[in-house]
Amino acid sequence: MLKIPEDRAFIIAEAATCHADASPEWRIAKALTCIEKAAQAGADAVKFQFFTEHLSGLDIEYDMFCWIDGDKERAERWMRSILALATWMKLKAQAEELGLVFLASVF
């Protein structure tokens, strides 16, 4: 259960797609760094934009659930943000080990 502090703001470190990279290995390393930095900064949670390998085979302009103006330019970064679901689960475990709530905006 999510415990929200009663005496202060609940701080969410927005990692978004900061882990984007052409190399999947670097994506993981960057995501782990975001998690570590969020914990060091005293955040309560870390939040990523969540893209999985299922996006790879889609026509994202057609298949995205809420395509908006500007997404065509953002789509390349999204593709460089894709991680396997199993990797996301490992990142979640790492965040929780460091005392962070893991949040994700799923696309």
PDB file of C-alpha atoms in Angstrom:
ATOM      1  CA  MET A   1       0.000   0.000   0.000  1.00  0.00           C
ATOM      2  CA  LEU A   2       1.203   3.472  -0.864  1.00  0.00           C
ATOM      3  CA  LYS A   3       1.988   5.512   2.241  1.00  0.00           C
ATOM      4  CA  ILE A   4       1.624   9.219   1.641  1.00  0.00           C
ATOM      5  CA  PRO A   5       3.243  11.461   4.256  1.00  0.00           C
ATOM      6  CA  GLU A   6       0.748  13.549   6.197  1.00  0.00           C
ATOM      7  CA  ASP A   7       3.219  16.234   7.247  1.00  0.00           C
ATOM      8  CA  ARG A   8       4.826  17.108   3.899  1.00  0.00           C
ATOM      9  CA  ALA A   9       4.528  16.821   0.134  1.00  0.00           C
ATOM     10  CA  PHE A  10       4.960  13.459  -1.581  1.00  0.00           C
ATOM     11  CA  ILE A  11       7.945  13.989  -3.894  1.00  0.00           C
ATOM     12  CA  ILE A  12       8.019  12.248  -7.285  1.00  0.00           C
ATOM     13  CA  ALA A  13      11.277  12.263  -9.252  1.00  0.00           C
ATOM     14  CA  GLU A  14      10.201  12.441 -12.907  1.00  0.00           C
ATOM     15  CA  ALA A  15      12.633  10.285 -14.882  1.00  0.00           C
ATOM     16  CA  ALA A  16      10.329  10.164 -17.933  1.00  0.00           C
ATOM     17  CA  THR A  17      12.472   8.995 -20.883  1.00  0.00           C
ATOM     18  CA  CYS A  18      15.838  10.139 -19.507  1.00  0.00           C
ATOM     19  CA  HIS A  19      17.012   6.554 -20.004  1.00  0.00           C
ATOM     20  CA  ALA A  20      16.578   6.802 -23.796  1.00  0.00           C
ATOM     21  CA  ASP A  21      19.581   5.505 -25.728  1.00  0.00           C
ATOM     22  CA  ALA A  22      20.339   3.583 -28.910  1.00  0.00           C
ATOM     23  CA  SER A  23      21.882   0.827 -26.763  1.00  0.00           C
ATOM     24  CA  PRO A  24      19.517  -1.248 -24.590  1.00  0.00           C
ATOM     25  CA  GLU A  25      22.354  -1.814 -22.111  1.00  0.00           C
ATOM     26  CA  TRP A  26      22.832   1.935 -21.713  1.00  0.00           C
ATOM     27  CA  ARG A  27      19.059   2.357 -21.274  1.00  0.00           C
ATOM     28  CA  ILE A  28      19.203   0.064 -18.271  1.00  0.00           C
ATOM     29  CA  ALA A  29      22.277   1.793 -16.840  1.00  0.00           C
ATOM     30  CA  LYS A  30      20.690   5.217 -17.284  1.00  0.00           C
ATOM     31  CA  ALA A  31      17.415   4.072 -15.695  1.00  0.00           C
ATOM     32  CA  LEU A  32      19.311   2.676 -12.709  1.00  0.00           C
ATOM     33  CA  THR A  33      21.152   5.977 -12.353  1.00  0.00           C
ATOM     34  CA  CYS A  34      17.825   7.846 -12.363  1.00  0.00           C
ATOM     35  CA  ILE A  35      16.566   5.572  -9.592  1.00  0.00           C
ATOM     36  CA  GLU A  36      19.727   6.016  -7.521  1.00  0.00           C
ATOM     37  CA  LYS A  37      19.695   9.805  -7.945  1.00  0.00           C
ATOM     38  CA  ALA A  38      16.015   9.977  -6.978  1.00  0.00           C
ATOM     39  CA  ALA A  39      16.751   8.077  -3.775  1.00  0.00           C
ATOM     40  CA  GLN A  40      19.796  10.245  -3.014  1.00  0.00           C
ATOM     41  CA  ALA A  41      17.716  13.385  -3.520  1.00  0.00           C
ATOM     42  CA  GLY A  42      15.164  12.192  -0.971  1.00  0.00           C
ATOM     43  CA  ALA A  43      12.291  11.549  -3.367  1.00  0.00           C
ATOM     44  CA  ASP A  44       9.431   9.308  -2.306  1.00  0.00           C
ATOM     45  CA  ALA A  45       8.900   7.892  -5.795  1.00  0.00           C
ATOM     46  CA  VAL A  46      10.462   7.681  -9.230  1.00  0.00           C
ATOM     47  CA  LYS A  47       8.319   7.820 -12.375  1.00  0.00           C
ATOM     48  CA  PHE A  48       9.210   6.706 -15.883  1.00  0.00           C
ATOM     49  CA  GLN A  49       7.415   6.785 -19.201  1.00  0.00           C
ATOM     50  CA  PHE A  50       6.957   3.082 -19.808  1.00  0.00           C
ATOM     51  CA  PHE A  51       7.515   1.636 -23.265  1.00  0.00           C
ATOM     52  CA  THR A  52       7.902  -2.094 -23.870  1.00  0.00           C
ATOM     53  CA  GLU A  53       9.077  -4.172 -26.796  1.00  0.00           C
ATOM     54  CA  HIS A  54       5.431  -4.510 -27.907  1.00  0.00           C
ATOM     55  CA  LEU A  55       5.740  -1.004 -29.362  1.00  0.00           C
ATOM     56  CA  SER A  56       8.421  -2.173 -31.804  1.00  0.00           C
ATOM     57  CA  GLY A  57       5.998  -3.872 -34.182  1.00  0.00           C
ATOM     58  CA  LEU A  58       3.325  -1.205 -34.163  1.00  0.00           C
ATOM     59  CA  ASP A  59       2.543   1.708 -36.402  1.00  0.00           C
ATOM     60  CA  ILE A  60       2.751   4.022 -33.423  1.00  0.00           C
ATOM     61  CA  GLU A  61       1.015   6.944 -35.115  1.00  0.00           C
ATOM     62  CA  TYR A  62      -1.970   4.708 -35.807  1.00  0.00           C
ATOM     63  CA  ASP A  63      -1.837   2.425 -32.759  1.00  0.00           C
ATOM     64  CA  MET A  64      -1.047   4.869 -29.930  1.00  0.00           C
ATOM     65  CA  PHE A  65      -4.091   5.350 -27.761  1.00  0.00           C
ATOM     66  CA  CYS A  66      -3.979   9.159 -27.718  1.00  0.00           C
ATOM     67  CA  TRP A  67      -1.754  10.523 -30.486  1.00  0.00           C
ATOM     68  CA  ILE A  68      -1.424  14.324 -30.190  1.00  0.00           C
ATOM     69  CA  ASP A  69       0.360  17.119 -32.022  1.00  0.00           C
ATOM     70  CA  GLY A  70       4.112  16.834 -31.582  1.00  0.00           C
ATOM     71  CA  ASP A  71       4.144  13.083 -30.961  1.00  0.00           C
ATOM     72  CA  LYS A  72       5.734  12.396 -34.341  1.00  0.00           C
ATOM     73  CA  GLU A  73       8.866  14.224 -33.137  1.00  0.00           C
ATOM     74  CA  ARG A  74       8.770  12.446 -29.753  1.00  0.00           C
ATOM     75  CA  ALA A  75       8.267   8.960 -31.235  1.00  0.00           C
ATOM     76  CA  GLU A  76      11.960   8.436 -32.032  1.00  0.00           C
ATOM     77  CA  ARG A  77      12.853   9.025 -28.367  1.00  0.00           C
ATOM     78  CA  TRP A  78      10.107   6.626 -27.307  1.00  0.00           C
ATOM     79  CA  MET A  79      11.628   3.923 -29.491  1.00  0.00           C
ATOM     80  CA  ARG A  80      14.990   4.499 -27.764  1.00  0.00           C
ATOM     81  CA  SER A  81      13.231   4.126 -24.393  1.00  0.00           C
ATOM     82  CA  ILE A  82      11.875   0.618 -24.962  1.00  0.00           C
ATOM     83  CA  LEU A  83      12.756  -1.975 -22.321  1.00  0.00           C
ATOM     84  CA  ALA A  84      11.522  -5.531 -21.881  1.00  0.00           C
ATOM     85  CA  LEU A  85       8.841  -6.023 -19.238  1.00  0.00           C
ATOM     86  CA  ALA A  86      11.252  -8.223 -17.253  1.00  0.00           C
ATOM     87  CA  THR A  87      13.737  -5.330 -17.192  1.00  0.00           C
ATOM     88  CA  TRP A  88      11.075  -2.930 -15.961  1.00  0.00           C
ATOM     89  CA  MET A  89      10.309  -5.397 -13.170  1.00  0.00           C
ATOM     90  CA  LYS A  90      14.003  -5.424 -12.162  1.00  0.00           C
ATOM     91  CA  LEU A  91      14.063  -1.625 -12.157  1.00  0.00           C
ATOM     92  CA  LYS A  92      10.944  -1.609  -9.972  1.00  0.00           C
ATOM     93  CA  ALA A  93      12.621  -3.994  -7.527  1.00  0.00           C
ATOM     94  CA  GLN A  94      15.708  -1.759  -7.395  1.00  0.00           C
ATOM     95  CA  ALA A  95      13.575   1.320  -6.727  1.00  0.00           C
ATOM     96  CA  GLU A  96      11.736  -0.449  -3.931  1.00  0.00           C
ATOM     97  CA  GLU A  97      15.013  -1.694  -2.454  1.00  0.00           C
ATOM     98  CA  LEU A  98      16.077   1.951  -2.208  1.00  0.00           C
ATOM     99  CA  GLY A  99      12.789   2.882  -0.531  1.00  0.00           C
ATOM    100  CA  LEU A 100      11.118   4.429  -3.574  1.00  0.00           C
ATOM    101  CA  VAL A 101       7.671   3.860  -4.975  1.00  0.00           C
ATOM    102  CA  PHE A 102       7.979   2.923  -8.673  1.00  0.00           C
ATOM    103  CA  LEU A 103       5.519   4.734 -10.929  1.00  0.00           C
ATOM    104  CA  ALA A 104       5.065   4.508 -14.683  1.00  0.00           C
ATOM    105  CA  SER A 105       3.051   6.271 -17.357  1.00  0.00           C
ATOM    106  CA  VAL A 106       2.192   3.401 -19.659  1.00  0.00           C
ATOM    107  CA  PHE A 107       1.946   4.133 -23.381  1.00  0.00           C
TER     108      PHE A 107
END
